[in-house]
mmCIF file of C-alpha atoms in Angstrom:
data_model
loop_
_atom_site.group_PDB
_atom_site.id
_atom_site.type_symbol
_atom_site.label_atom_id
_atom_site.label_comp_id
_atom_site.label_asym_id
_atom_site.label_seq_id
_atom_site.Cartn_x
_atom_site.Cartn_y
_atom_site.Cartn_z
ATOM 1 C CA UNK A 1 115.056 46.416 5.503
ATOM 2 C CA UNK A 2 115.961 42.412 4.337
ATOM 3 C CA UNK A 3 116.997 41.787 0.557
ATOM 4 C CA UNK A 4 114.411 39.975 -1.045
ATOM 5 C CA UNK A 5 115.737 37.059 -2.940
ATOM 6 C CA UNK A 6 114.696 37.194 -5.725
ATOM 7 C CA UNK A 7 116.320 33.604 -7.378
ATOM 8 C CA UNK A 8 113.162 32.312 -8.804
ATOM 9 C CA UNK A 9 109.429 34.131 -8.948
ATOM 10 C CA UNK A 10 106.381 33.609 -10.400
ATOM 11 C CA UNK A 11 105.566 36.218 -13.011
ATOM 12 C CA UNK A 12 102.018 38.864 -12.128
ATOM 13 C CA UNK A 13 99.491 37.481 -15.069
ATOM 14 C CA UNK A 14 96.102 39.253 -15.308
ATOM 15 C CA UNK A 15 92.825 36.862 -14.205
ATOM 16 C CA UNK A 16 95.401 34.207 -12.946
ATOM 17 C CA UNK A 17 97.773 35.310 -9.705
ATOM 18 C CA UNK A 18 95.281 36.222 -7.469
ATOM 19 C CA UNK A 19 95.414 36.060 -3.779
ATOM 20 C CA UNK A 20 93.547 32.592 -4.165
ATOM 21 C CA UNK A 21 96.140 31.611 -6.694
ATOM 22 C CA UNK A 22 99.049 33.306 -4.857
ATOM 23 C CA UNK A 23 97.716 31.788 -1.070
ATOM 24 C CA UNK A 24 97.618 28.002 -3.086
ATOM 25 C CA UNK A 25 101.634 28.452 -4.689
ATOM 26 C CA UNK A 26 102.554 28.885 -0.799
ATOM 27 C CA UNK A 27 101.188 25.306 0.001
ATOM 28 C CA UNK A 28 103.976 24.657 -2.423
ATOM 29 C CA UNK A 29 106.807 26.604 -2.355
ATOM 30 C CA UNK A 30 107.843 29.297 0.805
ATOM 31 C CA UNK A 31 110.897 31.240 -0.985
ATOM 32 C CA UNK A 32 109.429 32.026 -4.720
ATOM 33 C CA UNK A 33 108.596 35.607 -4.778
ATOM 34 C CA UNK A 34 104.969 36.425 -5.764
ATOM 35 C CA UNK A 35 103.121 39.010 -7.852
ATOM 36 C CA UNK A 36 99.847 39.855 -7.913
ATOM 37 C CA UNK A 37 98.186 40.661 -11.479
ATOM 38 C CA UNK A 38 98.938 43.845 -12.844
ATOM 39 C CA UNK A 39 96.442 46.542 -10.505
ATOM 40 C CA UNK A 40 95.857 50.139 -12.213
ATOM 41 C CA UNK A 41 96.691 53.439 -10.827
ATOM 42 C CA UNK A 42 93.060 54.499 -11.864
ATOM 43 C CA UNK A 43 91.715 51.101 -9.530
ATOM 44 C CA UNK A 44 93.527 52.053 -7.154
ATOM 45 C CA UNK A 45 92.802 55.846 -7.091
ATOM 46 C CA UNK A 46 89.265 55.238 -7.834
ATOM 47 C CA UNK A 47 88.258 51.565 -7.193
ATOM 48 C CA UNK A 48 85.927 50.783 -4.381
ATOM 49 C CA UNK A 49 86.352 49.505 -2.299
ATOM 50 C CA UNK A 50 90.191 49.048 -2.190
ATOM 51 C CA UNK A 51 90.330 45.644 -1.030
ATOM 52 C CA UNK A 52 88.932 43.897 -4.364
ATOM 53 C CA UNK A 53 92.666 45.273 -5.460
ATOM 54 C CA UNK A 54 95.017 45.294 -3.228
ATOM 55 C CA UNK A 55 93.721 42.781 -0.509
ATOM 56 C CA UNK A 56 96.093 39.986 0.535
ATOM 57 C CA UNK A 57 97.091 37.334 2.924
ATOM 58 C CA UNK A 58 100.132 37.090 4.909
ATOM 59 C CA UNK A 59 100.882 34.051 3.855
ATOM 60 C CA UNK A 60 101.710 35.708 0.536
ATOM 61 C CA UNK A 61 104.439 37.362 1.531
ATOM 62 C CA UNK A 62 107.335 37.881 0.254
ATOM 63 C CA UNK A 63 104.682 39.600 -2.929
ATOM 64 C CA UNK A 64 104.716 42.563 -5.381
ATOM 65 C CA UNK A 65 102.718 44.716 -6.305
ATOM 66 C CA UNK A 66 102.176 45.254 -10.182
ATOM 67 C CA UNK A 67 101.139 48.625 -11.265
ATOM 68 C CA UNK A 68 100.387 49.765 -14.478
ATOM 69 C CA UNK A 69 100.294 53.790 -15.259
ATOM 70 C CA UNK A 70 102.395 56.010 -16.880
ATOM 71 C CA UNK A 71 101.370 59.111 -14.675
ATOM 72 C CA UNK A 72 104.499 59.740 -12.412
ATOM 73 C CA UNK A 73 102.282 61.115 -9.507
ATOM 74 C CA UNK A 74 100.002 58.591 -9.510
ATOM 75 C CA UNK A 75 102.290 55.663 -9.654
ATOM 76 C CA UNK A 76 103.813 57.401 -6.496
ATOM 77 C CA UNK A 77 101.022 57.851 -4.782
ATOM 78 C CA UNK A 78 99.959 54.033 -5.685
ATOM 79 C CA UNK A 79 103.733 52.977 -4.639
ATOM 80 C CA UNK A 80 102.583 54.618 -1.256
ATOM 81 C CA UNK A 81 99.441 53.352 -0.847
ATOM 82 C CA UNK A 82 101.146 49.458 -1.865
ATOM 83 C CA UNK A 83 103.788 50.017 1.295
ATOM 84 C CA UNK A 84 101.292 50.971 3.679
ATOM 85 C CA UNK A 85 99.104 47.697 3.266
ATOM 86 C CA UNK A 86 101.882 45.972 3.159
ATOM 87 C CA UNK A 87 103.852 44.636 0.203
ATOM 88 C CA UNK A 88 107.316 43.739 0.083
ATOM 89 C CA UNK A 89 108.198 44.888 -3.006
ATOM 90 C CA UNK A 90 106.330 47.174 -6.269
ATOM 91 C CA UNK A 91 106.797 47.099 -9.999
ATOM 92 C CA UNK A 92 106.147 48.639 -12.921
ATOM 93 C CA UNK A 93 104.618 46.957 -16.163
ATOM 94 C CA UNK A 94 106.430 48.035 -19.001
ATOM 95 C CA UNK A 95 105.785 44.931 -21.025
ATOM 96 C CA UNK A 96 102.216 43.975 -21.607
ATOM 97 C CA UNK A 97 100.622 44.222 -24.824
ATOM 98 C CA UNK A 98 97.106 44.179 -24.728
ATOM 99 C CA UNK A 99 95.708 46.882 -26.940
ATOM 100 C CA UNK A 100 93.728 48.906 -23.898
ATOM 101 C CA UNK A 101 96.348 49.382 -21.566
ATOM 102 C CA UNK A 102 98.301 50.960 -24.936
ATOM 103 C CA UNK A 103 95.356 53.594 -25.072
ATOM 104 C CA UNK A 104 95.715 54.623 -21.636
ATOM 105 C CA UNK A 105 99.601 54.565 -21.949
ATOM 106 C CA UNK A 106 99.946 51.461 -19.808
ATOM 107 C CA UNK A 107 102.469 48.375 -20.656
ATOM 108 C CA UNK A 108 105.039 47.583 -22.972
ATOM 109 C CA UNK A 109 104.098 50.667 -25.418
ATOM 110 C CA UNK A 110 106.398 52.748 -22.481
ATOM 111 C CA UNK A 111 109.221 50.978 -24.328
ATOM 112 C CA UNK A 112 108.939 53.620 -26.321
ATOM 113 C CA UNK A 113 108.980 56.290 -23.048
ATOM 114 C CA UNK A 114 112.095 55.911 -21.391
ATOM 115 C CA UNK A 115 111.980 59.458 -20.206
ATOM 116 C CA UNK A 116 108.290 58.987 -18.467
ATOM 117 C CA UNK A 117 109.456 55.488 -17.458
ATOM 118 C CA UNK A 118 112.290 57.280 -16.019
ATOM 119 C CA UNK A 119 110.184 60.332 -14.159
ATOM 120 C CA UNK A 120 107.659 57.425 -13.330
ATOM 121 C CA UNK A 121 110.845 55.452 -11.056
ATOM 122 C CA UNK A 122 111.927 58.675 -10.101
ATOM 123 C CA UNK A 123 108.573 59.445 -7.867
ATOM 124 C CA UNK A 124 107.931 56.301 -6.788
ATOM 125 C CA UNK A 125 111.448 55.870 -5.220
ATOM 126 C CA UNK A 126 110.816 59.404 -3.763
ATOM 127 C CA UNK A 127 107.221 57.951 -1.904
ATOM 128 C CA UNK A 128 108.590 54.690 -0.638
ATOM 129 C CA UNK A 129 111.184 52.426 1.373
ATOM 130 C CA UNK A 130 110.036 49.522 -0.525
ATOM 131 C CA UNK A 131 111.937 48.280 -4.208
ATOM 132 C CA UNK A 132 110.766 50.006 -7.330
ATOM 133 C CA UNK A 133 111.519 47.383 -10.150
ATOM 134 C CA UNK A 134 110.312 47.713 -13.766
ATOM 135 C CA UNK A 135 109.165 44.628 -15.415
ATOM 136 C CA UNK A 136 109.537 44.957 -19.561
ATOM 137 C CA UNK A 137 110.412 43.434 -23.014
ATOM 138 C CA UNK A 138 113.447 43.981 -25.084
ATOM 139 C CA UNK A 139 111.747 45.822 -27.487
ATOM 140 C CA UNK A 140 108.644 47.165 -29.180
ATOM 141 C CA UNK A 141 107.960 46.906 -32.600
ATOM 142 C CA UNK A 142 110.914 48.241 -34.739
ATOM 143 C CA UNK A 143 113.119 49.055 -32.367
ATOM 144 C CA UNK A 144 116.818 48.155 -32.650
ATOM 145 C CA UNK A 145 116.854 44.993 -29.437
ATOM 146 C CA UNK A 146 120.646 46.408 -29.219
ATOM 147 C CA UNK A 147 120.334 50.448 -29.419
ATOM 148 C CA UNK A 148 116.594 50.776 -27.738
ATOM 149 C CA UNK A 149 117.047 48.305 -25.404
ATOM 150 C CA UNK A 150 120.369 49.595 -23.780
ATOM 151 C CA UNK A 151 119.024 53.309 -24.083
ATOM 152 C CA UNK A 152 115.735 52.665 -22.231
ATOM 153 C CA UNK A 153 118.204 50.811 -19.270
ATOM 154 C CA UNK A 154 120.217 53.157 -19.026
ATOM 155 C CA UNK A 155 117.264 56.145 -18.700
ATOM 156 C CA UNK A 156 115.426 54.047 -16.307
ATOM 157 C CA UNK A 157 118.587 53.039 -14.456
ATOM 158 C CA UNK A 158 119.464 56.188 -13.657
ATOM 159 C CA UNK A 159 116.428 56.818 -12.378
ATOM 160 C CA UNK A 160 117.524 55.157 -9.512
ATOM 161 C CA UNK A 161 116.037 51.688 -10.613
ATOM 162 C CA UNK A 162 118.200 48.828 -10.157
ATOM 163 C CA UNK A 163 116.206 45.613 -11.029
ATOM 164 C CA UNK A 164 114.951 44.915 -14.167
ATOM 165 C CA UNK A 165 113.137 41.894 -15.058
ATOM 166 C CA UNK A 166 113.298 41.372 -18.947
ATOM 167 C CA UNK A 167 110.622 39.016 -20.906
ATOM 168 C CA UNK A 168 113.041 37.871 -23.504
ATOM 169 C CA UNK A 169 110.802 38.866 -26.158
ATOM 170 C CA UNK A 170 109.567 42.482 -28.362
ATOM 171 C CA UNK A 171 106.588 43.072 -27.847
ATOM 172 C CA UNK A 172 104.811 43.829 -31.680
ATOM 173 C CA UNK A 173 101.947 45.857 -30.992
ATOM 174 C CA UNK A 174 101.620 46.696 -34.750
ATOM 175 C CA UNK A 175 99.613 43.472 -36.175
ATOM 176 C CA UNK A 176 100.338 40.839 -33.256
ATOM 177 C CA UNK A 177 97.344 40.454 -30.565
ATOM 178 C CA UNK A 178 98.254 39.874 -26.942
ATOM 179 C CA UNK A 179 97.769 36.473 -27.169
ATOM 180 C CA UNK A 180 100.448 36.176 -30.243
ATOM 181 C CA UNK A 181 103.052 38.193 -28.422
ATOM 182 C CA UNK A 182 103.143 35.680 -25.927
ATOM 183 C CA UNK A 183 104.536 33.633 -28.315
ATOM 184 C CA UNK A 184 104.812 34.300 -31.963
ATOM 185 C CA UNK A 185 107.881 36.848 -31.058
ATOM 186 C CA UNK A 186 110.933 34.741 -31.305
ATOM 187 C CA UNK A 187 112.672 34.099 -27.676
ATOM 188 C CA UNK A 188 115.887 35.720 -27.404
ATOM 189 C CA UNK A 189 117.568 34.998 -23.874
ATOM 190 C CA UNK A 190 121.678 35.506 -25.646
ATOM 191 C CA UNK A 191 119.979 39.607 -25.874
ATOM 192 C CA UNK A 192 119.092 39.338 -21.799
ATOM 193 C CA UNK A 193 122.431 37.908 -20.746
ATOM 194 C CA UNK A 194 124.369 40.222 -23.133
ATOM 195 C CA UNK A 195 122.103 43.143 -21.040
ATOM 196 C CA UNK A 196 123.474 41.064 -17.193
ATOM 197 C CA UNK A 197 126.708 41.352 -18.460
ATOM 198 C CA UNK A 198 127.016 45.139 -20.014
ATOM 199 C CA UNK A 199 126.082 45.824 -16.442
ATOM 200 C CA UNK A 200 126.841 43.766 -13.898
ATOM 201 C CA UNK A 201 125.740 46.157 -11.205
ATOM 202 C CA UNK A 202 121.798 45.964 -11.928
ATOM 203 C CA UNK A 203 119.447 43.009 -10.554
ATOM 204 C CA UNK A 204 118.811 41.527 -14.113
ATOM 205 C CA UNK A 205 116.039 38.733 -14.621
ATOM 206 C CA UNK A 206 114.594 37.000 -17.368
ATOM 207 C CA UNK A 207 111.157 35.941 -18.269
ATOM 208 C CA UNK A 208 110.100 33.889 -21.116
ATOM 209 C CA UNK A 209 108.869 30.357 -22.186
ATOM 210 C CA UNK A 210 110.653 29.151 -19.308
ATOM 211 C CA UNK A 211 109.382 25.473 -18.301
ATOM 212 C CA UNK A 212 111.688 23.722 -15.636
ATOM 213 C CA UNK A 213 113.793 23.733 -12.935
ATOM 214 C CA UNK A 214 116.706 22.828 -15.180
ATOM 215 C CA UNK A 215 116.217 25.321 -17.831
ATOM 216 C CA UNK A 216 116.041 27.964 -14.219
ATOM 217 C CA UNK A 217 119.526 26.879 -13.448
ATOM 218 C CA UNK A 218 120.850 27.221 -16.917
ATOM 219 C CA UNK A 219 119.396 30.505 -16.712
ATOM 220 C CA UNK A 220 121.049 31.774 -13.217
ATOM 221 C CA UNK A 221 124.616 30.649 -14.907
ATOM 222 C CA UNK A 222 124.042 33.909 -16.782
ATOM 223 C CA UNK A 223 121.614 36.351 -15.153
ATOM 224 C CA UNK A 224 120.333 36.872 -11.533
ATOM 225 C CA UNK A 225 116.694 35.333 -11.195
ATOM 226 C CA UNK A 226 114.246 33.171 -13.496
ATOM 227 C CA UNK A 227 110.489 34.550 -13.346
ATOM 228 C CA UNK A 228 108.159 31.653 -14.690
ATOM 229 C CA UNK A 229 104.134 31.950 -15.875
ATOM 230 C CA UNK A 230 102.761 30.107 -17.392
ATOM 231 C CA UNK A 231 103.719 26.724 -16.665
ATOM 232 C CA UNK A 232 103.571 27.499 -12.875
ATOM 233 C CA UNK A 233 99.986 27.964 -12.883
ATOM 234 C CA UNK A 234 99.213 24.977 -15.855
ATOM 235 C CA UNK A 235 101.226 23.036 -14.008
ATOM 236 C CA UNK A 236 101.802 23.788 -10.368
ATOM 237 C CA UNK A 237 103.369 20.923 -9.285
ATOM 238 C CA UNK A 238 106.636 22.093 -9.969
ATOM 239 C CA UNK A 239 106.536 25.019 -7.870
ATOM 240 C CA UNK A 240 106.940 22.026 -5.507
ATOM 241 C CA UNK A 241 110.179 21.589 -6.214
ATOM 242 C CA UNK A 242 111.647 25.017 -6.555
ATOM 243 C CA UNK A 243 112.619 25.371 -2.100
ATOM 244 C CA UNK A 244 114.671 22.064 -2.807
ATOM 245 C CA UNK A 245 115.958 22.617 -6.103
ATOM 246 C CA UNK A 246 117.279 26.531 -6.149
ATOM 247 C CA UNK A 247 117.322 27.315 -2.419
ATOM 248 C CA UNK A 248 118.442 24.080 -1.075
ATOM 249 C CA UNK A 249 115.830 23.930 1.883
ATOM 250 C CA UNK A 250 112.787 21.475 1.731
ATOM 251 C CA UNK A 251 110.050 22.908 0.170
ATOM 252 C CA UNK A 252 106.148 22.747 2.408
ATOM 253 C CA UNK A 253 104.824 19.966 0.506
ATOM 254 C CA UNK A 254 104.941 16.612 0.624
ATOM 255 C CA UNK A 255 102.526 15.143 -2.007
ATOM 256 C CA UNK A 256 99.785 17.671 -4.301
ATOM 257 C CA UNK A 257 96.867 15.650 -1.582
ATOM 258 C CA UNK A 258 98.968 17.262 1.493
ATOM 259 C CA UNK A 259 99.028 20.582 -0.908
ATOM 260 C CA UNK A 260 95.753 20.435 -1.386
ATOM 261 C CA UNK A 261 94.540 19.532 2.031
ATOM 262 C CA UNK A 262 96.525 22.605 3.136
ATOM 263 C CA UNK A 263 94.376 24.813 1.544
ATOM 264 C CA UNK A 264 91.280 23.497 2.959
ATOM 265 C CA UNK A 265 91.191 26.799 6.126
ATOM 266 C CA UNK A 266 91.407 28.859 3.371
ATOM 267 C CA UNK A 267 88.769 27.586 1.165
ATOM 268 C CA UNK A 268 86.561 27.469 4.564
ATOM 269 C CA UNK A 269 87.478 30.920 5.404
ATOM 270 C CA UNK A 270 86.958 32.105 1.827
ATOM 271 C CA UNK A 271 83.359 30.710 1.466
ATOM 272 C CA UNK A 272 82.367 31.860 5.148
ATOM 273 C CA UNK A 273 83.594 35.536 3.532
ATOM 274 C CA UNK A 274 80.748 34.797 0.696
ATOM 275 C CA UNK A 275 83.339 34.039 -2.535
ATOM 276 C CA UNK A 276 82.082 30.737 -5.150
ATOM 277 C CA UNK A 277 83.897 27.279 -4.517
ATOM 278 C CA UNK A 278 85.029 27.567 -8.357
ATOM 279 C CA UNK A 279 86.540 31.206 -7.869
ATOM 280 C CA UNK A 280 89.532 29.565 -5.914
ATOM 281 C CA UNK A 281 89.395 26.011 -6.961
ATOM 282 C CA UNK A 282 90.129 26.861 -10.629
ATOM 283 C CA UNK A 283 93.658 27.840 -9.848
ATOM 284 C CA UNK A 284 93.480 24.339 -8.386
ATOM 285 C CA UNK A 285 92.674 22.466 -11.476
ATOM 286 C CA UNK A 286 96.216 21.664 -12.817
ATOM 287 C CA UNK A 287 97.797 20.072 -9.942
ATOM 288 C CA UNK A 288 96.962 16.415 -11.109
ATOM 289 C CA UNK A 289 98.134 17.242 -14.204
ATOM 290 C CA UNK A 290 99.732 13.730 -15.411
ATOM 291 C CA UNK A 291 98.599 11.743 -12.831
ATOM 292 C CA UNK A 292 95.851 9.016 -12.544
ATOM 293 C CA UNK A 293 92.679 10.206 -11.554
ATOM 294 C CA UNK A 294 94.060 14.181 -12.503
ATOM 295 C CA UNK A 295 91.032 14.332 -15.596
ATOM 296 C CA UNK A 296 88.092 12.797 -12.810
ATOM 297 C CA UNK A 297 89.416 15.805 -10.239
ATOM 298 C CA UNK A 298 89.262 18.307 -12.929
ATOM 299 C CA UNK A 299 86.175 17.454 -14.023
ATOM 300 C CA UNK A 300 84.249 16.859 -10.896
ATOM 301 C CA UNK A 301 85.425 20.663 -9.354
ATOM 302 C CA UNK A 302 84.459 22.192 -13.015
ATOM 303 C CA UNK A 303 80.803 20.342 -12.980
ATOM 304 C CA UNK A 304 79.609 20.935 -9.265
ATOM 305 C CA UNK A 305 82.603 23.880 -8.004
ATOM 306 C CA UNK A 306 79.926 26.625 -9.763
ATOM 307 C CA UNK A 307 76.855 25.867 -8.499
ATOM 308 C CA UNK A 308 75.062 27.389 -5.810
ATOM 309 C CA UNK A 309 76.112 26.430 -2.325
ATOM 310 C CA UNK A 310 79.212 24.261 -3.388
ATOM 311 C CA UNK A 311 81.097 23.648 -0.114
ATOM 312 C CA UNK A 312 84.381 22.076 1.151
ATOM 313 C CA UNK A 313 82.183 18.801 0.368
ATOM 314 C CA UNK A 314 82.841 19.179 -3.416
ATOM 315 C CA UNK A 315 86.429 20.036 -2.753
ATOM 316 C CA UNK A 316 86.889 16.419 -0.227
ATOM 317 C CA UNK A 317 85.124 14.574 -3.054
ATOM 318 C CA UNK A 318 87.244 15.506 -6.046
ATOM 319 C CA UNK A 319 90.826 14.960 -3.910
ATOM 320 C CA UNK A 320 89.212 11.803 -3.326
ATOM 321 C CA UNK A 321 89.119 10.422 -7.087
ATOM 322 C CA UNK A 322 92.585 10.661 -7.163
ATOM 323 C CA UNK A 323 95.369 8.082 -5.656
ATOM 324 C CA UNK A 324 97.509 8.798 -3.488
ATOM 325 C CA UNK A 325 100.766 7.468 -3.943
ATOM 326 C CA UNK A 326 102.781 9.809 -5.985
ATOM 327 C CA UNK A 327 106.349 10.285 -7.482
ATOM 328 C CA UNK A 328 109.215 11.824 -5.488
ATOM 329 C CA UNK A 329 110.184 15.430 -5.553
ATOM 330 C CA UNK A 330 112.481 16.304 -7.617
ATOM 331 C CA UNK A 331 115.617 17.605 -5.852
ATOM 332 C CA UNK A 332 118.353 17.407 -8.042
#
């Protein structure tokens, strides 16, 4: 199986990295590794239809499924299902701080149960041939960011996981909301850099607060890969420079308009399948951020995309509100 190039990836984000967003991202970058939203084992094993949770388009590859769960047997079964559905990687969420997932022993609270994570990783690896990876925090609550993180990584690595994507913040499960946990705990990039230095045989990726490709390059001097979340979603044009800047290859989009037009056949197909236009175009609202006409583009889609019968004409009319002249891509 070919090795996945993880140099740059887009973080799994609930309600954001849907299949529609991921196809849109592919109009901007061929090389970024894409992740699904977190999908719980319960949704896969008991939800119907399965395509609601696992459906994806061929153009999305390379694409990883992120799983939420803690039962080793269920996670192994879901990993096998993910491989059967064609995913290139299965990733275990050990970073989400929401109350709902804590109550089901999912997400960041698992950092307090490294043995459970190790058992899950071992079972998942035995069930699949695709990579099994872990996305975690540097710690939770009053854990020691050095000793406890080292203990967690060691136990899970001993179970066979050799790829860790580390959100460089603690998660405070007591006292902070999930939203606050994305910003309030201070970023500690040096801790992730030290982890890589102490475990050079592991692939260590970094996530959290990274906003520019210059910052990505700076991080890549210390770690193996970078994962960008909110900036990639809210300012998607950033992705158009990823292939050239980080891989030395031209990207697929010559302009914002070209990226939008490249998505038209997909939108048409999804509309024929019964999807609503705004469910697709909501992911494009930041495409013309900071550009003349960008506000009119967003307003037109927001005001008309949700209406019954909204079709490609609404999308085309919104595009017509934005001049086509654009500055050059970042290539340095």
